[in-house]
PDB file of C-alpha atoms and ligand atoms in Angstrom:
ATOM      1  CA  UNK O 162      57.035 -22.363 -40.045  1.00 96.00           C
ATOM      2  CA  UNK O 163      56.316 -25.584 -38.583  1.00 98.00           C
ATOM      3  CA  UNK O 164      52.900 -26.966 -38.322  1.00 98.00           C
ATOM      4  CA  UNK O 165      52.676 -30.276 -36.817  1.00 98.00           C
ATOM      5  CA  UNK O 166      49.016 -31.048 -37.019  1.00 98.00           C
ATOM      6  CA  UNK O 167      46.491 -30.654 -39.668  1.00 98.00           C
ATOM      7  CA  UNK O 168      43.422 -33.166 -41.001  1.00 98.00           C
ATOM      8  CA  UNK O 169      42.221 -33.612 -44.413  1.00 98.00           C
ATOM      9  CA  UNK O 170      39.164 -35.280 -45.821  1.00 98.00           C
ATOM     10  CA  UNK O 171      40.548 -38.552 -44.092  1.00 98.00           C
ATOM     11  CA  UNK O 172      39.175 -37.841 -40.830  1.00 98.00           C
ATOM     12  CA  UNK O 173      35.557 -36.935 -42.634  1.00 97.00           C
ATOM     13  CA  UNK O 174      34.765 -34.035 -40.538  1.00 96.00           C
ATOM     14  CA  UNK O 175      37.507 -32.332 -42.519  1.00 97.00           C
ATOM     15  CA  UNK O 176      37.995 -31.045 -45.767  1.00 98.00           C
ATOM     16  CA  UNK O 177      40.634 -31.124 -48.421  1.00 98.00           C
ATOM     17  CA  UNK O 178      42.828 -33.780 -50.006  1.00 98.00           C
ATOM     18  CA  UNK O 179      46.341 -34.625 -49.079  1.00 98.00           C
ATOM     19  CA  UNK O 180      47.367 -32.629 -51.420  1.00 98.00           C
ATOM     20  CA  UNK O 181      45.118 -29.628 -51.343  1.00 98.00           C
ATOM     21  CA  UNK O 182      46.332 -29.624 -47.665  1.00 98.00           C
ATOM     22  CA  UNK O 183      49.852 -29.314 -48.751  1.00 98.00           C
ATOM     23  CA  UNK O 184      49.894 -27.094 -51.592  1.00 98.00           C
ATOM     24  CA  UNK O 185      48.023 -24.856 -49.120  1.00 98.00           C
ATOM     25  CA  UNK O 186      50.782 -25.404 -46.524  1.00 98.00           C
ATOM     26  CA  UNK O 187      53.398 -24.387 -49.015  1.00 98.00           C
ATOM     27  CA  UNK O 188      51.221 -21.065 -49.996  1.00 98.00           C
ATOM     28  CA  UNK O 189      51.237 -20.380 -46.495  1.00 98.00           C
ATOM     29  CA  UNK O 190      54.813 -20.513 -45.914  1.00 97.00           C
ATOM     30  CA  UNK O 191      54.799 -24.076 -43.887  1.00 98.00           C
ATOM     31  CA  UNK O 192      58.067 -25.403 -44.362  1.00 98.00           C
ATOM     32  CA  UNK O 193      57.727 -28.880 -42.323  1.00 98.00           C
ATOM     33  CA  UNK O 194      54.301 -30.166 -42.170  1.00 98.00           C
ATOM     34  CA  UNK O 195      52.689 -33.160 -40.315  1.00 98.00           C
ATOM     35  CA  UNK O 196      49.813 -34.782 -41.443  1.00 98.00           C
ATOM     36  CA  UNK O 197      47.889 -36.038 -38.327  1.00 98.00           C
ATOM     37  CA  UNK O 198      44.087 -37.351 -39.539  1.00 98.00           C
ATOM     38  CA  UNK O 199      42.499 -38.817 -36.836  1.00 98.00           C
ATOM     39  CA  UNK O 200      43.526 -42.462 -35.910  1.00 98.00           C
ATOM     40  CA  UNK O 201      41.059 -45.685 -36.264  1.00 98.00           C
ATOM     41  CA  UNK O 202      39.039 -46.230 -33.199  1.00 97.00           C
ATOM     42  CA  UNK O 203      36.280 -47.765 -32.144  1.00 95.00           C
ATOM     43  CA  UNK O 204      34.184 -44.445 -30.504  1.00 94.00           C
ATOM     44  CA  UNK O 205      32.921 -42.461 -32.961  1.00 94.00           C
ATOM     45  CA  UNK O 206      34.442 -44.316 -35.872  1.00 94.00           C
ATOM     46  CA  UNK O 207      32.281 -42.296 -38.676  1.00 94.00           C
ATOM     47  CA  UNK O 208      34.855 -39.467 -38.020  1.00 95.00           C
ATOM     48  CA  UNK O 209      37.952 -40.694 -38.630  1.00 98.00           C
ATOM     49  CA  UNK O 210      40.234 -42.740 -40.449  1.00 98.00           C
ATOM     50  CA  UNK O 211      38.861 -46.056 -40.934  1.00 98.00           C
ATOM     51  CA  UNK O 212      41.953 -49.048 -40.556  1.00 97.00           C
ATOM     52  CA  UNK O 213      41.024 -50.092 -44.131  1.00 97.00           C
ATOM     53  CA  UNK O 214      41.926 -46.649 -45.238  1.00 98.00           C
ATOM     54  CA  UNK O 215      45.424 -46.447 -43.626  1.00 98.00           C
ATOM     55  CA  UNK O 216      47.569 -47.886 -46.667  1.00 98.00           C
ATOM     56  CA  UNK O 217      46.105 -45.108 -49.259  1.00 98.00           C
ATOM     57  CA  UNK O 218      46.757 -42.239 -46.471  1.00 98.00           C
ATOM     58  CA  UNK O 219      49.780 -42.974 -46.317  1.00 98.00           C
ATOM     59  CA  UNK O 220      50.601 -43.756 -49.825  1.00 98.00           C
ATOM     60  CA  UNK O 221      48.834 -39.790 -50.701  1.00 98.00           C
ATOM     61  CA  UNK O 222      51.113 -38.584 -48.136  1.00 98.00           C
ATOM     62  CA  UNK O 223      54.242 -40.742 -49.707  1.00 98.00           C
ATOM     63  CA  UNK O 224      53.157 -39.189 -53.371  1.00 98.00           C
ATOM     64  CA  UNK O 225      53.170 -35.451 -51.880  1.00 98.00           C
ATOM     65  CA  UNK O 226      56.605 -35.985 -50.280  1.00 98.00           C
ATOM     66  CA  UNK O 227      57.788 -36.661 -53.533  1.00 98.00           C
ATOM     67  CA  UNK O 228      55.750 -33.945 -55.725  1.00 98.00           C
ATOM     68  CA  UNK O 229      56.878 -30.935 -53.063  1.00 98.00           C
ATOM     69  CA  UNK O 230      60.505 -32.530 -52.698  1.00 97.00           C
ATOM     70  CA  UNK O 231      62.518 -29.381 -52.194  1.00 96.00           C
ATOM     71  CA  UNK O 232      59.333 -27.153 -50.897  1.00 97.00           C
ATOM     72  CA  UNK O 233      58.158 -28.708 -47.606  1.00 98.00           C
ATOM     73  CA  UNK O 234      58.987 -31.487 -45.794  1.00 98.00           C
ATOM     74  CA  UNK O 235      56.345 -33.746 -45.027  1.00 98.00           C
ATOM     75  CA  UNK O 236      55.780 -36.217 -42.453  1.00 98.00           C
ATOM     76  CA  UNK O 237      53.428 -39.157 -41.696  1.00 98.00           C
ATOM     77  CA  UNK O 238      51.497 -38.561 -38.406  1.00 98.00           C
ATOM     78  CA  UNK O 239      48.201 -39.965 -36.351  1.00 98.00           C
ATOM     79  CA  UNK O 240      46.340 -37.907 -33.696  1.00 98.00           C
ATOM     80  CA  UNK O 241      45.472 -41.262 -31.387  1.00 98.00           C
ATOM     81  CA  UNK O 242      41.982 -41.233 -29.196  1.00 98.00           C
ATOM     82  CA  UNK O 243      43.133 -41.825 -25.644  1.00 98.00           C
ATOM     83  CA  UNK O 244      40.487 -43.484 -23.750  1.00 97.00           C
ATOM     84  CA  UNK O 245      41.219 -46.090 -20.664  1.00 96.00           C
ATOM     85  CA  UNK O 246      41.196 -49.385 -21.999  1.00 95.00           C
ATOM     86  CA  UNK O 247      42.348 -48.136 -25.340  1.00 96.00           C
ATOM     87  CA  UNK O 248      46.493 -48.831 -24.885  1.00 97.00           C
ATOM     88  CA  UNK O 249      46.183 -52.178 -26.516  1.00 97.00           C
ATOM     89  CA  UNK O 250      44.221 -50.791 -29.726  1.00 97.00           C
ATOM     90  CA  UNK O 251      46.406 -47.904 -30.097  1.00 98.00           C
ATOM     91  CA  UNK O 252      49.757 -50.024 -29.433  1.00 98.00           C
ATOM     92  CA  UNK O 253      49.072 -52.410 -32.310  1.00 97.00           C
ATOM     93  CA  UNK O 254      48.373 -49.622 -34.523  1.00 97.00           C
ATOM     94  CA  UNK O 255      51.355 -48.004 -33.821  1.00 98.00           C
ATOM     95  CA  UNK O 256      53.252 -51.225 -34.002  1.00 97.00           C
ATOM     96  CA  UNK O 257      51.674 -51.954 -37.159  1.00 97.00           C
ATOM     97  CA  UNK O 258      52.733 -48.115 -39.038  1.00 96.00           C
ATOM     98  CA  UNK O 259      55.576 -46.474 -39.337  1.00 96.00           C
ATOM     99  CA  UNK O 260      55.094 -42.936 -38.193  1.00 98.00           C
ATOM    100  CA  UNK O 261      57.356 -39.855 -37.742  1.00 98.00           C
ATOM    101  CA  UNK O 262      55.025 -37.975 -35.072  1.00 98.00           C
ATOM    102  CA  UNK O 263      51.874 -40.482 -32.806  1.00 98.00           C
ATOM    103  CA  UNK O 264      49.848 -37.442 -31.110  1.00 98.00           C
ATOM    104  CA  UNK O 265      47.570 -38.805 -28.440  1.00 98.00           C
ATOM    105  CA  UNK O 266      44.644 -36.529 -27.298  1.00 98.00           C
ATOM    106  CA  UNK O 267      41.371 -37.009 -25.595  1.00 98.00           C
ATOM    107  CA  UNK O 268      38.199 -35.962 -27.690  1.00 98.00           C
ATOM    108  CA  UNK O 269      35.468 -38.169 -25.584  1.00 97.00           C
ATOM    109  CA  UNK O 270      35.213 -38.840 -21.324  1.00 97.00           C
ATOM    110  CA  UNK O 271      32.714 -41.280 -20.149  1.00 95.00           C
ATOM    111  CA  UNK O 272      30.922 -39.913 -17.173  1.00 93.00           C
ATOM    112  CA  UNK O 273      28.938 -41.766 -14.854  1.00 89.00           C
ATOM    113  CA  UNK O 274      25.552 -43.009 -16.611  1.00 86.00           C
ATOM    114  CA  UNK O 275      27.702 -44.468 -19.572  1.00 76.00           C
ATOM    115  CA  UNK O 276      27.560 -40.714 -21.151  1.00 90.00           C
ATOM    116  CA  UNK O 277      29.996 -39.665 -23.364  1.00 94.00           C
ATOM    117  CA  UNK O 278      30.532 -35.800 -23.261  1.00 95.00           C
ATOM    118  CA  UNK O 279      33.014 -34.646 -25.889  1.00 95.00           C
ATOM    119  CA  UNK O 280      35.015 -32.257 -25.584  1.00 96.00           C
ATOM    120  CA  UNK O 281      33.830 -29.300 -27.708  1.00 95.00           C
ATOM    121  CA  UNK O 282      30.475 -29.642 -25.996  1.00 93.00           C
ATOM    122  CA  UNK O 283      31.244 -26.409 -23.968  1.00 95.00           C
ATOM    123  CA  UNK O 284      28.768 -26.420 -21.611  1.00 92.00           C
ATOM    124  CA  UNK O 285      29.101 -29.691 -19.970  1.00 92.00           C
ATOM    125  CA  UNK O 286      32.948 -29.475 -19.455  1.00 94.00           C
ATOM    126  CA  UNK O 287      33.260 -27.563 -15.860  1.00 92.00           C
ATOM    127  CA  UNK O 288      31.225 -30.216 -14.805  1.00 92.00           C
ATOM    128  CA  UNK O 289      33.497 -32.003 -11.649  1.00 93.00           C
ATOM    129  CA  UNK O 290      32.356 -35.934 -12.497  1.00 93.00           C
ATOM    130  CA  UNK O 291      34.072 -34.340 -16.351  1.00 96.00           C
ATOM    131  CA  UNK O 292      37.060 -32.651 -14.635  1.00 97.00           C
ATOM    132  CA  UNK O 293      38.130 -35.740 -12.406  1.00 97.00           C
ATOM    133  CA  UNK O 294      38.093 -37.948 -15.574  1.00 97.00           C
ATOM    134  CA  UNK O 295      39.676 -35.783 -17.940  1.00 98.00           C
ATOM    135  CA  UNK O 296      42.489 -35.114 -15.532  1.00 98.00           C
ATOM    136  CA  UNK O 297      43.046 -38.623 -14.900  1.00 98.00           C
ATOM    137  CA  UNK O 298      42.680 -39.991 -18.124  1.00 98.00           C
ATOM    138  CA  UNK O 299      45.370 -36.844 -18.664  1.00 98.00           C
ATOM    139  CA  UNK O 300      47.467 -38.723 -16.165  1.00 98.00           C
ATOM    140  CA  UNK O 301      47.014 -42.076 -17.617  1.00 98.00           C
ATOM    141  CA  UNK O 302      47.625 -40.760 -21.424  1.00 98.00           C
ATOM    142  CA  UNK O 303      51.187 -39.117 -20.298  1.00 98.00           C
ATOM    143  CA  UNK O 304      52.253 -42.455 -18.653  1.00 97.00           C
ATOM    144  CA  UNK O 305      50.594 -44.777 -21.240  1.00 97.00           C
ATOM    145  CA  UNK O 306      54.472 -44.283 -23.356  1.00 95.00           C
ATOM    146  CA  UNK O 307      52.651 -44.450 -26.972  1.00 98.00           C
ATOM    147  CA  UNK O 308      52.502 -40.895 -27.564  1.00 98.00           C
ATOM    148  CA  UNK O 309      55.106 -38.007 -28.450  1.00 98.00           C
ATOM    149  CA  UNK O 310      52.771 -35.168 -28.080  1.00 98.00           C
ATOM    150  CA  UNK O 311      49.622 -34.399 -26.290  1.00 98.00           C
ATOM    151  CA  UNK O 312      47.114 -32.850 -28.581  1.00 98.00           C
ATOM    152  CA  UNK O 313      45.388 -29.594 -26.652  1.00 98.00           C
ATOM    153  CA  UNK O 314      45.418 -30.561 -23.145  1.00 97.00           C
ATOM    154  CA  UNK O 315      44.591 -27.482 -22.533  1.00 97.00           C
ATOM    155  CA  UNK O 316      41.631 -27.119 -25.288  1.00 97.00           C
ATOM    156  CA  UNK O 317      39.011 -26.974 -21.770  1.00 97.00           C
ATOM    157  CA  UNK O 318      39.853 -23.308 -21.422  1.00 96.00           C
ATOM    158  CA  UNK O 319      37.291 -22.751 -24.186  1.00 96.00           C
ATOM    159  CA  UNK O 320      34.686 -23.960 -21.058  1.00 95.00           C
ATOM    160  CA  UNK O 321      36.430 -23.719 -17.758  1.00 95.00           C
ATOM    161  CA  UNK O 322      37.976 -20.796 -16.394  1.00 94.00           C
ATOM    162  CA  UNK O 323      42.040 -20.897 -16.600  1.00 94.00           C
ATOM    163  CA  UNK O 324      42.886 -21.205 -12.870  1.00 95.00           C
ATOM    164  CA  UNK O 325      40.460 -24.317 -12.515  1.00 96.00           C
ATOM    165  CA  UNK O 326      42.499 -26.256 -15.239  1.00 96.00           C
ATOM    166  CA  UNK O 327      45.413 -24.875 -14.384  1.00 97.00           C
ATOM    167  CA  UNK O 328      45.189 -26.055 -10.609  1.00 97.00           C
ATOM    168  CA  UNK O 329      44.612 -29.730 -12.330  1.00 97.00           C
ATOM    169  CA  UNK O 330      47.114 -29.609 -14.903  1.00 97.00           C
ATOM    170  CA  UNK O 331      49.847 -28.199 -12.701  1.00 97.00           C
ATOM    171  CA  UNK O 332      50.669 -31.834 -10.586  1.00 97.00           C
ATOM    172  CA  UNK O 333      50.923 -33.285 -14.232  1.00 98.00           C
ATOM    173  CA  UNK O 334      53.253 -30.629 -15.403  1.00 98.00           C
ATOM    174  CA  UNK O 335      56.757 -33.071 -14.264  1.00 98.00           C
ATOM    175  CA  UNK O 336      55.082 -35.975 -16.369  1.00 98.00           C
ATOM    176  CA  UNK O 337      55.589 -34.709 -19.772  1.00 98.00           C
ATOM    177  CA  UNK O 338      59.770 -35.001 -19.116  1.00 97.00           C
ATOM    178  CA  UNK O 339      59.542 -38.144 -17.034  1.00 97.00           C
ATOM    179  CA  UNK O 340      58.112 -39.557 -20.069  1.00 97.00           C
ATOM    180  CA  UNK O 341      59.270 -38.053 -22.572  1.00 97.00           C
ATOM    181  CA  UNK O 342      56.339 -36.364 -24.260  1.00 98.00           C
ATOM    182  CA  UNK O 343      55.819 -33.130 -25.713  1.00 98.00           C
ATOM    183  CA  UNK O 344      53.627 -30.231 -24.865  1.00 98.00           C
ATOM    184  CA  UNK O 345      51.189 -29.110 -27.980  1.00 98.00           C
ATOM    185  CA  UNK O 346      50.336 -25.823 -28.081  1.00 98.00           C
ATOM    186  CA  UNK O 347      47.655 -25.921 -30.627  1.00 98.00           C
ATOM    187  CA  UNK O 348      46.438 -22.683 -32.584  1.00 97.00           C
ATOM    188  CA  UNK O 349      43.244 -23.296 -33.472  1.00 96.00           C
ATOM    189  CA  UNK O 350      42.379 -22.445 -29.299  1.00 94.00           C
ATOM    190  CA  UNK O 351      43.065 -18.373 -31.496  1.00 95.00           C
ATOM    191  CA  UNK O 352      40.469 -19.157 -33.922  1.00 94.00           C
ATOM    192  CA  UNK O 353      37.797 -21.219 -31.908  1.00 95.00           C
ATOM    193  CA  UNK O 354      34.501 -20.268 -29.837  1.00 95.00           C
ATOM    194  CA  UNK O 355      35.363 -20.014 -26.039  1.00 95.00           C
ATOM    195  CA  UNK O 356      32.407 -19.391 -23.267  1.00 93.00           C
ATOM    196  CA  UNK O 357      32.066 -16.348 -21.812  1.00 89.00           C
ATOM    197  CA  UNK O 358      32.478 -16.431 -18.147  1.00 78.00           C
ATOM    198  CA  UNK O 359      30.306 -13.950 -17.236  1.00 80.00           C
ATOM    199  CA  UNK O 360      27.358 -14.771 -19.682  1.00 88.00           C
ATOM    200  CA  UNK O 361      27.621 -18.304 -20.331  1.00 86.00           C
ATOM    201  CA  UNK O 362      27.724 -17.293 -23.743  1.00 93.00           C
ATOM    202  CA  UNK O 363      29.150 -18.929 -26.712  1.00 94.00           C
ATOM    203  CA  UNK O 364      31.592 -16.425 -27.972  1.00 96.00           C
ATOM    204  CA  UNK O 365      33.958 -16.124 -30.797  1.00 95.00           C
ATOM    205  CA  UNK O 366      37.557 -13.987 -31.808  1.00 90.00           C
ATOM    206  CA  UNK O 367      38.704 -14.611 -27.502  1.00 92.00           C
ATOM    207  CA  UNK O 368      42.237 -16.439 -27.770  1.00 94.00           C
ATOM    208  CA  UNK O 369      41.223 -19.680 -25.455  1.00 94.00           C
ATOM    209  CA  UNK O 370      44.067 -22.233 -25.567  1.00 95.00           C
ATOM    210  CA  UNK O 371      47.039 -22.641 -25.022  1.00 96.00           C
ATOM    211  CA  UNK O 372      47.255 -21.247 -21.498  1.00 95.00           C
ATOM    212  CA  UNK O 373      49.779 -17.925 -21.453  1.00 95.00           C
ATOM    213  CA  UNK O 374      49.599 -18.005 -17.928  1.00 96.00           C
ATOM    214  CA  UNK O 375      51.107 -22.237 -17.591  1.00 96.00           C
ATOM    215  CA  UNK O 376      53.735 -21.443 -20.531  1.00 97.00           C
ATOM    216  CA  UNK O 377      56.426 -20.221 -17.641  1.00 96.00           C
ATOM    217  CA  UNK O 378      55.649 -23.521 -15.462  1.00 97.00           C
ATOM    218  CA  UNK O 379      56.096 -25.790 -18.746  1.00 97.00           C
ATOM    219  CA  UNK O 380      59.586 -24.219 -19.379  1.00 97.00           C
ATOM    220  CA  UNK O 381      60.409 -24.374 -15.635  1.00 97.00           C
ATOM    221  CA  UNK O 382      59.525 -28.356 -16.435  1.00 97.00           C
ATOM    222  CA  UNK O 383      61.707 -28.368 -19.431  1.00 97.00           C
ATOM    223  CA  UNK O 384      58.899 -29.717 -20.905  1.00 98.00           C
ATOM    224  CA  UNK O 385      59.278 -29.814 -25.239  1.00 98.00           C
ATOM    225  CA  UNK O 386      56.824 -28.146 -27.000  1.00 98.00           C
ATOM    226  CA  UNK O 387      55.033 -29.237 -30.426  1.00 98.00           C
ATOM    227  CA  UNK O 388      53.486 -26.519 -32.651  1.00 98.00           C
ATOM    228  CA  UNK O 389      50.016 -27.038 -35.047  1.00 98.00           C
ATOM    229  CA  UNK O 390      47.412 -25.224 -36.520  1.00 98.00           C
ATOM    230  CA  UNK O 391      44.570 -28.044 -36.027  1.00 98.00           C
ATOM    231  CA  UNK O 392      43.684 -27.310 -39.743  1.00 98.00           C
ATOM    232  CA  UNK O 393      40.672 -28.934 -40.486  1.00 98.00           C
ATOM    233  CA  UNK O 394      40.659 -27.587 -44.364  1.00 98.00           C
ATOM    234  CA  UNK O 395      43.151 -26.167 -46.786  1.00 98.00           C
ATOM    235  CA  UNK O 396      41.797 -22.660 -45.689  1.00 98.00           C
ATOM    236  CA  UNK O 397      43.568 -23.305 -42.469  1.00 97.00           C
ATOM    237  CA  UNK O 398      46.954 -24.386 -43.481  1.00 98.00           C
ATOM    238  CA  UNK O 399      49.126 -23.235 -40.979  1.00 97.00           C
ATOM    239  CA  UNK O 400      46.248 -20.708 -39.084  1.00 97.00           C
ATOM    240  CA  UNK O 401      47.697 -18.993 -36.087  1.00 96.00           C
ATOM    241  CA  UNK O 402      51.108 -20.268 -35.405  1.00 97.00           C
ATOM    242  CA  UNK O 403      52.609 -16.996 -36.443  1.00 96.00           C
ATOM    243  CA  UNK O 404      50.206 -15.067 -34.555  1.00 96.00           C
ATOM    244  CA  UNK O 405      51.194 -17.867 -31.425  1.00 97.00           C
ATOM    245  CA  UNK O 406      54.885 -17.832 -31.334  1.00 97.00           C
ATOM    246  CA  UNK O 407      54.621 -14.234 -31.665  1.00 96.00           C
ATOM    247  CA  UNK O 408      53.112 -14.112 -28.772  1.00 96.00           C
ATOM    248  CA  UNK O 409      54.868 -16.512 -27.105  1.00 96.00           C
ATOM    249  CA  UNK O 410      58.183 -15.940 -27.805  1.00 96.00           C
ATOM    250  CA  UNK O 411      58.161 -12.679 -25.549  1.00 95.00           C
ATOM    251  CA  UNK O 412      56.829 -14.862 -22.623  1.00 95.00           C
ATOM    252  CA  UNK O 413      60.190 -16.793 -22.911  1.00 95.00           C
ATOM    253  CA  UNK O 414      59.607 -19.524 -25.108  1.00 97.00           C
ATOM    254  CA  UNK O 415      62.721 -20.435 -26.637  1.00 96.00           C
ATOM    255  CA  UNK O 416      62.085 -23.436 -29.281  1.00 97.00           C
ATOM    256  CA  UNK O 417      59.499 -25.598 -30.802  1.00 98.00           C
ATOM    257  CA  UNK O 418      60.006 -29.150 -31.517  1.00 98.00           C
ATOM    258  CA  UNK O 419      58.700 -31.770 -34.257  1.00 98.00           C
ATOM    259  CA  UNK O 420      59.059 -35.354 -34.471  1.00 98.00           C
ATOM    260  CA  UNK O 421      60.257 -37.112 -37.280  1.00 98.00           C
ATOM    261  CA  UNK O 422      60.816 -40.948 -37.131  1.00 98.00           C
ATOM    262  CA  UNK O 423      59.362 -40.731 -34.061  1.00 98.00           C
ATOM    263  CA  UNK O 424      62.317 -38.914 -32.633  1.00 98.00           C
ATOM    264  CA  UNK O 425      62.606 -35.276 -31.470  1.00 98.00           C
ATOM    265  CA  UNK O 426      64.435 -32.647 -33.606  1.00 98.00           C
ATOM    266  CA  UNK O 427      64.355 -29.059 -31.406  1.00 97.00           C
ATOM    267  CA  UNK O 428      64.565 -26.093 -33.446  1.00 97.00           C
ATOM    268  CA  UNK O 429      65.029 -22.713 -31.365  1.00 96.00           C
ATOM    269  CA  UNK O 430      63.054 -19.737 -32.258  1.00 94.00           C
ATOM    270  CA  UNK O 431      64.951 -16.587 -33.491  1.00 77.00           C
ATOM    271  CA  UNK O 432      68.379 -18.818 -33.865  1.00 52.00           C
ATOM    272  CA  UNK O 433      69.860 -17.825 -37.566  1.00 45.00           C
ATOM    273  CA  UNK O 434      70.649 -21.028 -37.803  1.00 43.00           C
ATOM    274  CA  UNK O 435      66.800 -22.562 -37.341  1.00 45.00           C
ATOM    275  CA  UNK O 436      65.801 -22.230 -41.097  1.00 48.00           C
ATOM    276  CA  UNK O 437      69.175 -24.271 -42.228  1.00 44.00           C
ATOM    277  CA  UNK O 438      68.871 -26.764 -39.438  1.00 45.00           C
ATOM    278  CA  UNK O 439      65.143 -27.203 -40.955  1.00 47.00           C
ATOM    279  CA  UNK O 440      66.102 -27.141 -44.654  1.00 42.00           C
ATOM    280  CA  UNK O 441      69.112 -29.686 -44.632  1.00 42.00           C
ATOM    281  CA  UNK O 442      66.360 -32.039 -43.321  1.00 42.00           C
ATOM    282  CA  UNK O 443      64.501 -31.812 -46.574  1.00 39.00           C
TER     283      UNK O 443
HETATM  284 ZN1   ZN R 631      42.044 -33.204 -31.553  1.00 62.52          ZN
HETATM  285 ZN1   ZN R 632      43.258 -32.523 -34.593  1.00 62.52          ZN
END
């Protein structure tokens, strides 16, 4: 299993230690794991990695790679805030840190009347001053060339009903290959509240994200796809992604990617040869 984002008590709204995270991982049956705490940033920097913090994340995650040598491989990732204005920031961080996997996702739109609606405020996302943003900031994320992943583009199906994002996302769809960016599809959108489209209603236990219906226009793309549970504590080590790629796999996805070094490695689903490709990394 490959899970290719996860927090720990780095980014503050999560729990667990680096290694708490991992050993959880391992007891889970994760056999390549990113570490992706939230990235230093300027909005909403109480929940996050602060840039003085950077050297001992990565020196916890340089300690695990060596205690669970032989039992998971572990790499050094950042989920990056995309925000306009924010390429600079993020570009001299990257420059600065030598990562195997940069996601970039957006958590926070300003609308109109300098109000910053996040995205897990449910409610407010249907919105059409919300939608135009997102989608554009979408647009400018896949062409800023920082990132190798998106983090849950998708994640607004938890507020907006699938054929509104989907109609938005769709002209995006050949920007992912152009630039060479991956796809996430993120498992905690099996795990997380959703509205009910009828009610209004927060509801919980309704699969959300990623979007079944878009996974046949990604592959048409030959867009790459990323796998993660979005752990936010040990508990969560690896949640979903077996219950995903289950489900997935039938739709006619054929293989999941991770980044290491910054550089792609594909491994195909249901190949014999997956788990060895995946172990002689180790
Ligand atoms: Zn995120
Ligand atoms: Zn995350």
């Amino acid at each position: 299993m490959i899970d290719s984002h996860s927090h720990t008590f780095y980014s503050k709204h999560a729990t667990g230690t680096v290694d708490e995270l991992v050993r959880a991982s391992v007891a889970a049956g994760v056999k390549v794991l990113t570490i992706t705490d939230h990235a230093p940033f300027p909005v909403d920097s109480d929940n996050r990695l602060l840039e003085s913090e950077l050297d001992h994340y990565f020196a916890d995650i340089e300690r695990a790679q060596q205690i669970y040598q032989g039992q998971i491989k572990i790499l050094r990732g950042l989920e990056f805030d995309y925000m306009p204005g924010s390429d600079a920031y993020n570009r001299d961080l990257l420059a600065r840190y030598e990562l195997d996997f940069a996601i970039g996702s957006i958590h926070y739109v300003e609308v109109p009347g300098n109000r910053l609606v996040k995205v897990w405020e449910l409610p407010r996302l249907a919105g059409h001053a919300f939608l135009d943003l997102y989608f554009a900031h979408l647009e400018a994320l896949l062409e800023s060339g920082l990132f190798d992943a998106v983090g849950h583009a998708d994640t607004l199906l938890r507020g907006v009903p699938e054929e509104i994002v989907l109609r938005r996302l769709e002209p995006l769809l050949p920007l992912f290959v152009r630039n060479g960016i991956a796809y996430e599809l993120n498992a905690s959108g099996l795990r997380k509240s959703s509205l009910d489209p009828k009610s209004g209603r927060e509801i919980h236990g309704v699969w959300s994200y990623p979007s079944r219906t878009l996974l046949p226009q990604l592959m048409a793309h030959n867009v790459a796809f990323t796998v993660g549970s979005d752990a936010h504590a040990p508990c969560d080590a690896g949640a979903g992604i077996v219950d995903l790629l289950n489900a997935l796999q039938p739709l006619g996805l054929q293989s999941i990617s991770y980044f290491e070094r910054r550089r792609r490695i594909d491994v195909p689903l249901d190949s014999p040869n997956a788990p060895a490709a995946v172990k002689s990394n180790q």
